[in-house]
Amino acid sequence: MTPPEARNEAWLRAALAARGLTLRPEDAAATLAVARFLAEAAQRLREARA
Amino acid sequence: MTAPPAPPVPPVAEAAAALRSGRLTAAGLLARHRARIAALDGRIRAVWAAVPGAEALAAAADAELAAGRDRGPLHGIPLVVKDMVDVAGLPTTNGSRAADPTPAARDAAVVARLIDAGAVPLAKVATYEWGFVGPDMGLAHPPAANPWNPDRITGGSSSGSAAAVAAGMARLAIGSDTGGSIRAPAAYCGVVGVKPTRGRVPGDGCCALSPLLDTVGPIAATVAEAALMLDVLAPGVGSAAGLHLGVRGLTLGYGRAWFAADPACDPRVLRLLDDAASALSLAGARIVEVALPDYVLMEAAGAVMIHVEGLRLHLPSLSMHGERWGRMATQTVQAGAVLTEDDLARAAALVPDLSAGVDAALSDCDALVTATTLTPAPPFAAFDRGAVWTPMRTLPFNVTGHPALSVPAGFAGGLPVGLQIVGRHGDEAGILRVAAAFERATGHGAVPLPD
C-alpha cells in the first residue's frame, strides 16, 4: 500500500534506490509532482474500496 | 525553380478503383506517398524510417492484380506504422535511445494481417518514448508537429500516425492506445482513431506499456477507411458493411456532464460537442443525457495500472540504460515507485464495477457520445518546463475495455476537435456506424489542410 509519506522526496529517492534507480536532481521536482498525483490516486482507490 | 507539387495521397476507395482499372499501379501509388512525405515531412517530422521492402510488396500487389488475384479493399494500399510495432527488418525504436537496435525478425501480428490483405507498410512513424509521455525535445527525433499548426503538439503517443494521415502522407496508419494514444492524437490532428474492444486485435509484436490496458487499432482519414482497416485487423468485426445504415431509430447517450463540468473544458469544445449532439439528433438519433461513473476514480484506476505495470516492465532498461532515456519518460516511469502491487490489485478489483457503470449507461442506448479531449492541441511552448497534464476523457475506456473512437467534430481556433463515441463490448461496428452518419451529416471528415 502506498503510504502517506510517499509524497516526500526523500521517501521517493529511497524507494527508487531500493530498485537500483537514481532520482536525478534535475528530474526531482517533475517526478515528485507525478508521484504525488499517483499517491492521491492510490488513496482514492483505497477509499473507494473501503 | 520550385519543387514539383506533391498532392495528398488519394482516398483508399479512389486508389482501389484506379488500381483495378489500370489507371494506377501500386508502385505508382507508393511513389505518390513517398513524394508527399518528401515534400512535407521536413516540417511535420512524422516519418522516422522507410520500410525497405515496400517497393517489393507494391510490385507483388501489381503482379497479383495483373494475374487476377485480388486480396480485397486494401490490396496495394500503402500505410504507415507506429514505431512501437514490429516490421521485419527494421529495429523498433519505441522512440527511445535505450531500445534494442536489433532489427525485428518478424512482422507484428497486425502488420502481418495487413500485408496478407495486400496492404503495403511504407514507413515507421513517430511515437512518444515507450508510448508514455511527450513531447520530449531531448530525444533522437524531435517530436512530430501538428499539420494544422506546426507550433502545436500532435498528442500522443501515436503522434506520427495521426500527423502522417492528417498531412495527407497516408490514408491509413497503425496506432496503439493505452490511455488515449490513438484517440487523442486523432482528435488533435482532425482524423479518425479507433480503440477496439480490449483483446479484439492481437498485440503480438507491439511494445507493451501496460498489458492490462494496451490496445492496437487504426488511425485513418475517414470513418470508412478506418472500418476497412479494422476489418482486416479484427476479422469478423464486419464494420464496413453497416456504415450506410445511419442513426435513425438509434438512441445515443450524451455524456455531457461527465466532461462539461470540468474547469479544464474549453467552452469552444463544449459548443462543438453540443453541436455534434444536435447534428446526430437531426440525422435521426434520439439523444438522451446519461450519467457515467466517476471520472476521477476511473482515471485513478487507469493511472495506477499504467504506472505499476510500466515500472515493472521497464525497470531492467531504466536501471541498466537510464542515461539513454529521455527526461519525460524517466520522470513518468520512476514516479511509479510510490505505488505497490497492492495498489494495482485494488485498481484491478474496481474494474468490474466501473465497467458495469458504463454498461448501465449503455443499457438503454446504442452508443455513448462524449468528449475525446477537453481542449484543442496545446502549443509546444506549454511543455518547455516538462510534461503537462492535457485534459481528456479517454483512459476510462481502456480501464473498462469498451470500444471507443474519435471522429472529427469541427475546429476551435483553427485546430481540430474530436467527438468520442463509445460502444458495448464487441460493438465496433455500432460505433463506426454512428461515426459514419456523423461524418456524412457534418462534413467534418478529411478536411484538406490549408496550403
Coordinates of C-alpha atoms in Angstrom, one line a residue, chain B residues 19-339:
Chain B
L19 CA -5.6 0.1 -59.3
R20 CA -8.3 -2.2 -60.7
S21 CA -9.0 -0.2 -63.8
G22 CA -5.3 0.0 -64.7
R23 CA -5.2 3.8 -64.3
L24 CA -2.7 3.5 -61.4
T25 CA -0.2 0.9 -60.2
A26 CA 0.6 0.0 -56.6
A27 CA 4.2 1.0 -57.3
G28 CA 3.0 4.4 -58.6
L29 CA 0.7 4.9 -55.6
L30 CA 3.6 4.1 -53.3
A31 CA 5.7 6.7 -55.1
R32 CA 3.0 9.3 -54.6
H33 CA 3.1 8.6 -50.8
R34 CA 6.9 8.9 -50.8
A35 CA 6.7 12.2 -52.8
R36 CA 4.2 13.7 -50.3
I37 CA 6.4 12.6 -47.4
A38 CA 9.4 14.2 -49.1
A39 CA 7.5 17.4 -49.6
L40 CA 6.1 17.9 -46.1
D41 CA 7.9 15.8 -43.6
G42 CA 10.7 18.4 -43.1
R43 CA 8.0 20.4 -41.2
I44 CA 5.8 17.6 -39.8
R45 CA 8.6 15.2 -38.7
A46 CA 6.1 12.3 -38.7
V47 CA 8.3 9.7 -40.5
W48 CA 11.3 8.1 -39.0
A49 CA 12.2 5.3 -41.4
A50 CA 11.2 4.0 -44.8
V51 CA 10.3 0.3 -44.9
P52 CA 12.8 -1.2 -47.4
G53 CA 10.5 -4.0 -48.5
A54 CA 7.7 -1.7 -49.5
E55 CA 8.6 -1.4 -53.2
A56 CA 8.7 -5.2 -53.5
L57 CA 5.3 -5.6 -51.8
A58 CA 3.9 -3.0 -54.2
A59 CA 5.3 -4.8 -57.2
A60 CA 3.9 -8.0 -55.9
A61 CA 0.5 -6.4 -55.5
D62 CA 0.6 -5.2 -59.1
A63 CA 1.6 -8.6 -60.3
E64 CA -1.2 -10.3 -58.4
L65 CA -3.8 -7.9 -59.8
A66 CA -2.5 -8.5 -63.3
A67 CA -2.8 -12.2 -62.7
G68 CA -6.4 -11.8 -61.4
R69 CA -5.7 -12.3 -57.7
D70 CA -7.4 -9.6 -55.7
R71 CA -6.8 -9.7 -51.9
G72 CA -9.6 -7.1 -51.2
P73 CA -10.1 -3.4 -50.5
L74 CA -6.6 -2.8 -49.1
H75 CA -4.8 -4.6 -52.0
G76 CA -1.9 -2.3 -53.0
I77 CA -2.8 0.4 -50.4
P78 CA 0.2 1.9 -48.5
L79 CA 0.1 2.6 -44.8
V80 CA 2.4 3.8 -42.0
V81 CA 3.2 2.0 -38.8
K82 CA 3.8 3.5 -35.3
D83 CA 7.4 2.7 -34.3
M84 CA 6.3 0.6 -31.3
V85 CA 5.1 -2.1 -33.7
D86 CA 7.5 -4.5 -35.3
V87 CA 8.1 -4.5 -39.1
A88 CA 10.5 -7.3 -40.1
G89 CA 14.0 -6.0 -41.0
L90 CA 13.7 -2.7 -39.1
P91 CA 14.6 -2.0 -35.5
T92 CA 11.6 -1.0 -33.4
T93 CA 12.9 2.1 -31.7
N94 CA 9.9 2.9 -29.4
G95 CA 11.1 6.4 -29.6
S96 CA 14.0 5.7 -27.3
R97 CA 17.8 5.6 -27.4
A98 CA 17.5 2.8 -24.9
A99 CA 15.6 0.4 -27.3
D100 CA 17.2 -2.7 -28.7
P101 CA 18.7 -1.8 -32.1
T102 CA 18.4 -5.3 -33.4
P103 CA 16.0 -5.4 -36.4
A104 CA 12.7 -7.2 -35.8
A105 CA 12.9 -10.8 -37.0
R106 CA 9.2 -10.9 -38.0
D107 CA 6.2 -8.6 -38.5
A108 CA 3.9 -7.9 -35.7
A109 CA 0.6 -9.8 -36.0
V110 CA -1.3 -6.7 -37.1
V111 CA 1.3 -5.9 -39.8
A112 CA 1.2 -9.5 -41.0
R113 CA -2.6 -9.4 -41.3
L114 CA -2.4 -6.1 -43.3
I115 CA 0.3 -7.5 -45.6
D116 CA -1.8 -10.6 -46.1
A117 CA -4.7 -8.4 -47.1
G118 CA -2.4 -6.8 -49.8
A119 CA -1.5 -3.6 -47.9
V120 CA 1.9 -2.1 -48.2
P121 CA 3.6 -0.8 -45.0
L122 CA 5.8 2.1 -46.3
A123 CA 7.2 3.8 -43.2
K124 CA 7.7 3.7 -39.4
V125 CA 6.4 6.8 -37.8
A126 CA 6.9 8.8 -34.6
T127 CA 5.8 7.8 -31.1
Y128 CA 6.3 9.3 -27.7
E129 CA 9.1 7.4 -25.9
W130 CA 7.9 3.9 -25.0
G131 CA 4.4 5.3 -25.5
F132 CA 4.4 7.2 -22.2
V133 CA 4.5 10.9 -22.5
G134 CA 5.6 13.8 -24.6
P135 CA 6.5 15.9 -26.4
D136 CA 10.1 15.5 -25.3
M137 CA 12.5 17.7 -27.2
G138 CA 15.6 15.8 -26.0
L139 CA 15.2 12.5 -27.9
A140 CA 16.9 11.2 -31.0
H141 CA 14.0 12.6 -33.1
P142 CA 12.3 15.9 -32.4
P143 CA 8.5 15.4 -31.8
A144 CA 6.1 15.4 -34.7
A145 CA 4.3 18.7 -35.3
N146 CA 0.5 19.1 -35.8
P147 CA -0.2 19.6 -39.5
W148 CA -2.8 22.2 -38.7
N149 CA -0.3 24.3 -36.9
P150 CA 3.3 23.2 -36.5
D151 CA 3.6 25.2 -33.3
R152 CA 1.1 22.8 -31.7
I153 CA 1.6 19.2 -30.5
T154 CA 0.0 16.2 -32.2
G155 CA -0.8 14.5 -28.9
G156 CA 0.5 11.0 -28.4
S157 CA 1.7 8.6 -28.2
S158 CA 0.6 7.7 -31.7
S159 CA 1.9 11.1 -32.8
G160 CA 3.4 10.2 -36.2
S161 CA 0.4 8.0 -37.2
A162 CA -2.1 10.9 -36.7
A163 CA 0.2 13.5 -38.2
A164 CA 1.0 11.5 -41.3
V165 CA -2.7 10.9 -42.0
A166 CA -3.7 14.5 -41.3
A167 CA -0.9 15.7 -43.6
G168 CA -2.0 13.5 -46.5
M169 CA 1.1 11.3 -46.4
A170 CA -1.0 8.2 -46.0
R171 CA -4.7 7.4 -45.5
L172 CA -4.1 4.6 -43.0
A173 CA -1.9 4.2 -40.0
I174 CA -1.4 1.6 -37.2
G175 CA -1.5 3.1 -33.7
S176 CA -1.7 1.8 -30.2
D177 CA -3.8 3.1 -27.3
T178 CA -3.2 2.6 -23.6
G179 CA -4.8 5.7 -22.2
G180 CA -5.9 7.5 -25.3
S181 CA -2.9 7.2 -27.5
I182 CA -4.9 6.6 -30.7
R183 CA -7.9 8.8 -29.9
A184 CA -6.2 11.9 -28.5
P185 CA -3.8 12.5 -31.4
A186 CA -6.7 11.7 -33.8
A187 CA -8.7 14.4 -32.2
Y188 CA -5.9 16.9 -32.1
C189 CA -5.0 16.3 -35.7
G190 CA -8.5 16.0 -37.2
V191 CA -8.5 12.4 -38.2
V192 CA -10.4 9.2 -37.2
G193 CA -8.9 6.9 -34.5
V194 CA -10.4 3.6 -33.2
K195 CA -9.5 1.8 -30.0
P196 CA -11.1 -1.6 -30.4
T197 CA -12.5 -3.7 -27.5
R198 CA -9.7 -5.0 -25.4
G199 CA -8.5 -8.3 -26.8
R200 CA -10.1 -7.8 -30.2
V201 CA -6.8 -7.1 -32.0
P202 CA -3.7 -9.1 -31.3
G203 CA -0.8 -7.2 -29.7
D204 CA 2.0 -9.7 -30.6
G205 CA 5.0 -7.8 -31.8
C206 CA 3.8 -4.5 -30.3
C207 CA 5.8 -2.9 -27.4
A208 CA 3.8 -3.3 -24.1
L209 CA 3.3 -0.3 -21.9
S210 CA 0.5 -1.6 -19.6
P211 CA -0.8 -5.1 -20.7
L212 CA -4.0 -4.6 -18.8
L213 CA -4.8 -1.6 -21.0
D214 CA -2.9 -1.8 -24.3
T215 CA -4.9 -1.9 -27.5
V216 CA -3.8 -1.7 -31.1
G217 CA -6.0 -0.1 -33.7
P218 CA -6.4 2.1 -36.8
I219 CA -6.0 5.8 -37.5
A220 CA -7.4 6.8 -40.8
A221 CA -8.5 9.9 -42.8
T222 CA -12.2 8.9 -42.8
V223 CA -14.5 6.5 -41.0
A224 CA -14.9 4.3 -44.0
E225 CA -11.2 3.8 -44.3
A226 CA -10.8 3.1 -40.6
A227 CA -13.5 0.5 -40.9
L228 CA -11.8 -1.2 -43.9
M229 CA -8.6 -1.4 -41.8
L230 CA -10.3 -2.6 -38.6
D231 CA -12.0 -5.4 -40.6
V232 CA -8.5 -6.7 -41.5
L233 CA -7.0 -6.2 -38.1
A234 CA -10.0 -8.0 -36.5
P235 CA -11.6 -10.4 -38.9
G236 CA -15.3 -10.9 -38.1
V237 CA -16.0 -7.3 -36.9
G238 CA -17.6 -6.5 -40.3
S239 CA -17.7 -2.8 -39.5
A240 CA -17.5 -1.6 -43.1
A241 CA -20.7 -3.3 -44.2
G242 CA -23.0 -1.3 -41.9
L243 CA -21.7 2.2 -42.4
H244 CA -24.6 3.2 -44.6
L245 CA -27.3 2.4 -42.1
G246 CA -27.4 5.8 -40.4
V247 CA -28.6 6.6 -36.9
R248 CA -32.3 6.9 -37.5
G249 CA -34.0 5.0 -34.7
L250 CA -30.9 4.7 -32.5
T251 CA -30.7 6.1 -29.0
L252 CA -27.4 7.8 -28.2
G253 CA -26.4 8.7 -24.6
Y254 CA -24.7 12.1 -24.4
G255 CA -22.2 12.1 -21.5
R256 CA -22.2 15.9 -21.3
A257 CA -21.9 16.4 -17.6
W258 CA -19.0 13.9 -17.5
F259 CA -16.8 16.5 -19.2
A260 CA -18.6 19.8 -19.3
A261 CA -18.3 20.4 -15.6
D262 CA -14.5 20.1 -15.6
P263 CA -13.0 23.5 -15.3
A264 CA -10.4 22.5 -17.8
C265 CA -13.0 22.1 -20.5
D266 CA -12.6 24.8 -23.2
P267 CA -16.0 26.4 -23.8
R268 CA -15.4 26.2 -27.6
V269 CA -15.0 22.4 -27.3
L270 CA -18.3 22.2 -25.3
R271 CA -20.1 24.2 -28.0
L272 CA -18.8 22.0 -30.8
L273 CA -19.8 18.8 -28.9
D274 CA -23.3 20.2 -28.2
D275 CA -23.4 21.0 -31.9
A276 CA -22.4 17.4 -32.6
A277 CA -25.2 16.0 -30.4
S278 CA -27.6 18.3 -32.3
A279 CA -26.3 17.1 -35.7
L280 CA -26.8 13.4 -34.6
S281 CA -30.3 14.3 -33.5
L282 CA -31.1 16.0 -36.8
A283 CA -29.8 12.8 -38.5
G284 CA -32.5 10.9 -36.8
A285 CA -31.0 9.7 -33.5
R286 CA -32.7 10.2 -30.1
I287 CA -30.2 11.9 -27.8
V288 CA -30.5 11.4 -24.1
E289 CA -28.1 12.7 -21.4
V290 CA -26.5 9.9 -19.4
A291 CA -24.5 9.7 -16.2
L292 CA -21.2 7.8 -16.4
P293 CA -19.1 6.5 -13.5
D294 CA -16.9 8.9 -11.5
Y295 CA -14.3 10.1 -14.0
V296 CA -11.7 10.8 -11.3
L297 CA -12.0 7.3 -9.9
M298 CA -11.7 5.8 -13.4
E299 CA -8.6 7.9 -14.1
A300 CA -7.1 6.9 -10.8
A301 CA -7.6 3.2 -11.6
G302 CA -6.0 3.6 -15.0
A303 CA -3.1 5.7 -13.8
V304 CA -2.2 3.2 -11.1
M305 CA -2.4 0.3 -13.7
I306 CA -0.2 2.2 -16.2
H307 CA 2.5 3.2 -13.6
V308 CA 2.7 -0.1 -11.7
E309 CA 2.9 -2.1 -14.9
G310 CA 5.1 0.5 -16.7
L311 CA 7.7 0.5 -14.0
R312 CA 7.6 -3.3 -13.7
L313 CA 8.2 -3.7 -17.5
H314 CA 10.8 -1.0 -17.9
L315 CA 12.8 -1.4 -14.6
P316 CA 15.5 -3.5 -16.3
S317 CA 16.1 -1.0 -19.1
L318 CA 15.8 2.0 -16.8
S319 CA 18.3 0.6 -14.3
M320 CA 20.8 -0.6 -16.9
H321 CA 20.4 2.2 -19.6
G322 CA 18.8 5.0 -17.7
E323 CA 21.2 7.5 -19.2
R324 CA 19.8 6.8 -22.6
W325 CA 16.2 7.5 -21.5
G326 CA 14.6 10.9 -22.2
R327 CA 13.7 13.0 -19.2
M328 CA 9.9 13.0 -19.5
A329 CA 9.7 9.2 -19.8
T330 CA 12.1 8.8 -16.9
Q331 CA 10.2 11.1 -14.7
T332 CA 6.9 9.4 -15.5
V333 CA 8.1 5.8 -15.0
Q334 CA 10.2 6.5 -11.9
A335 CA 7.2 8.2 -10.2
G336 CA 5.6 4.7 -10.3
A337 CA 7.9 3.8 -7.4
V338 CA 5.4 5.3 -5.0
L339 CA 2.9 2.6 -5.9

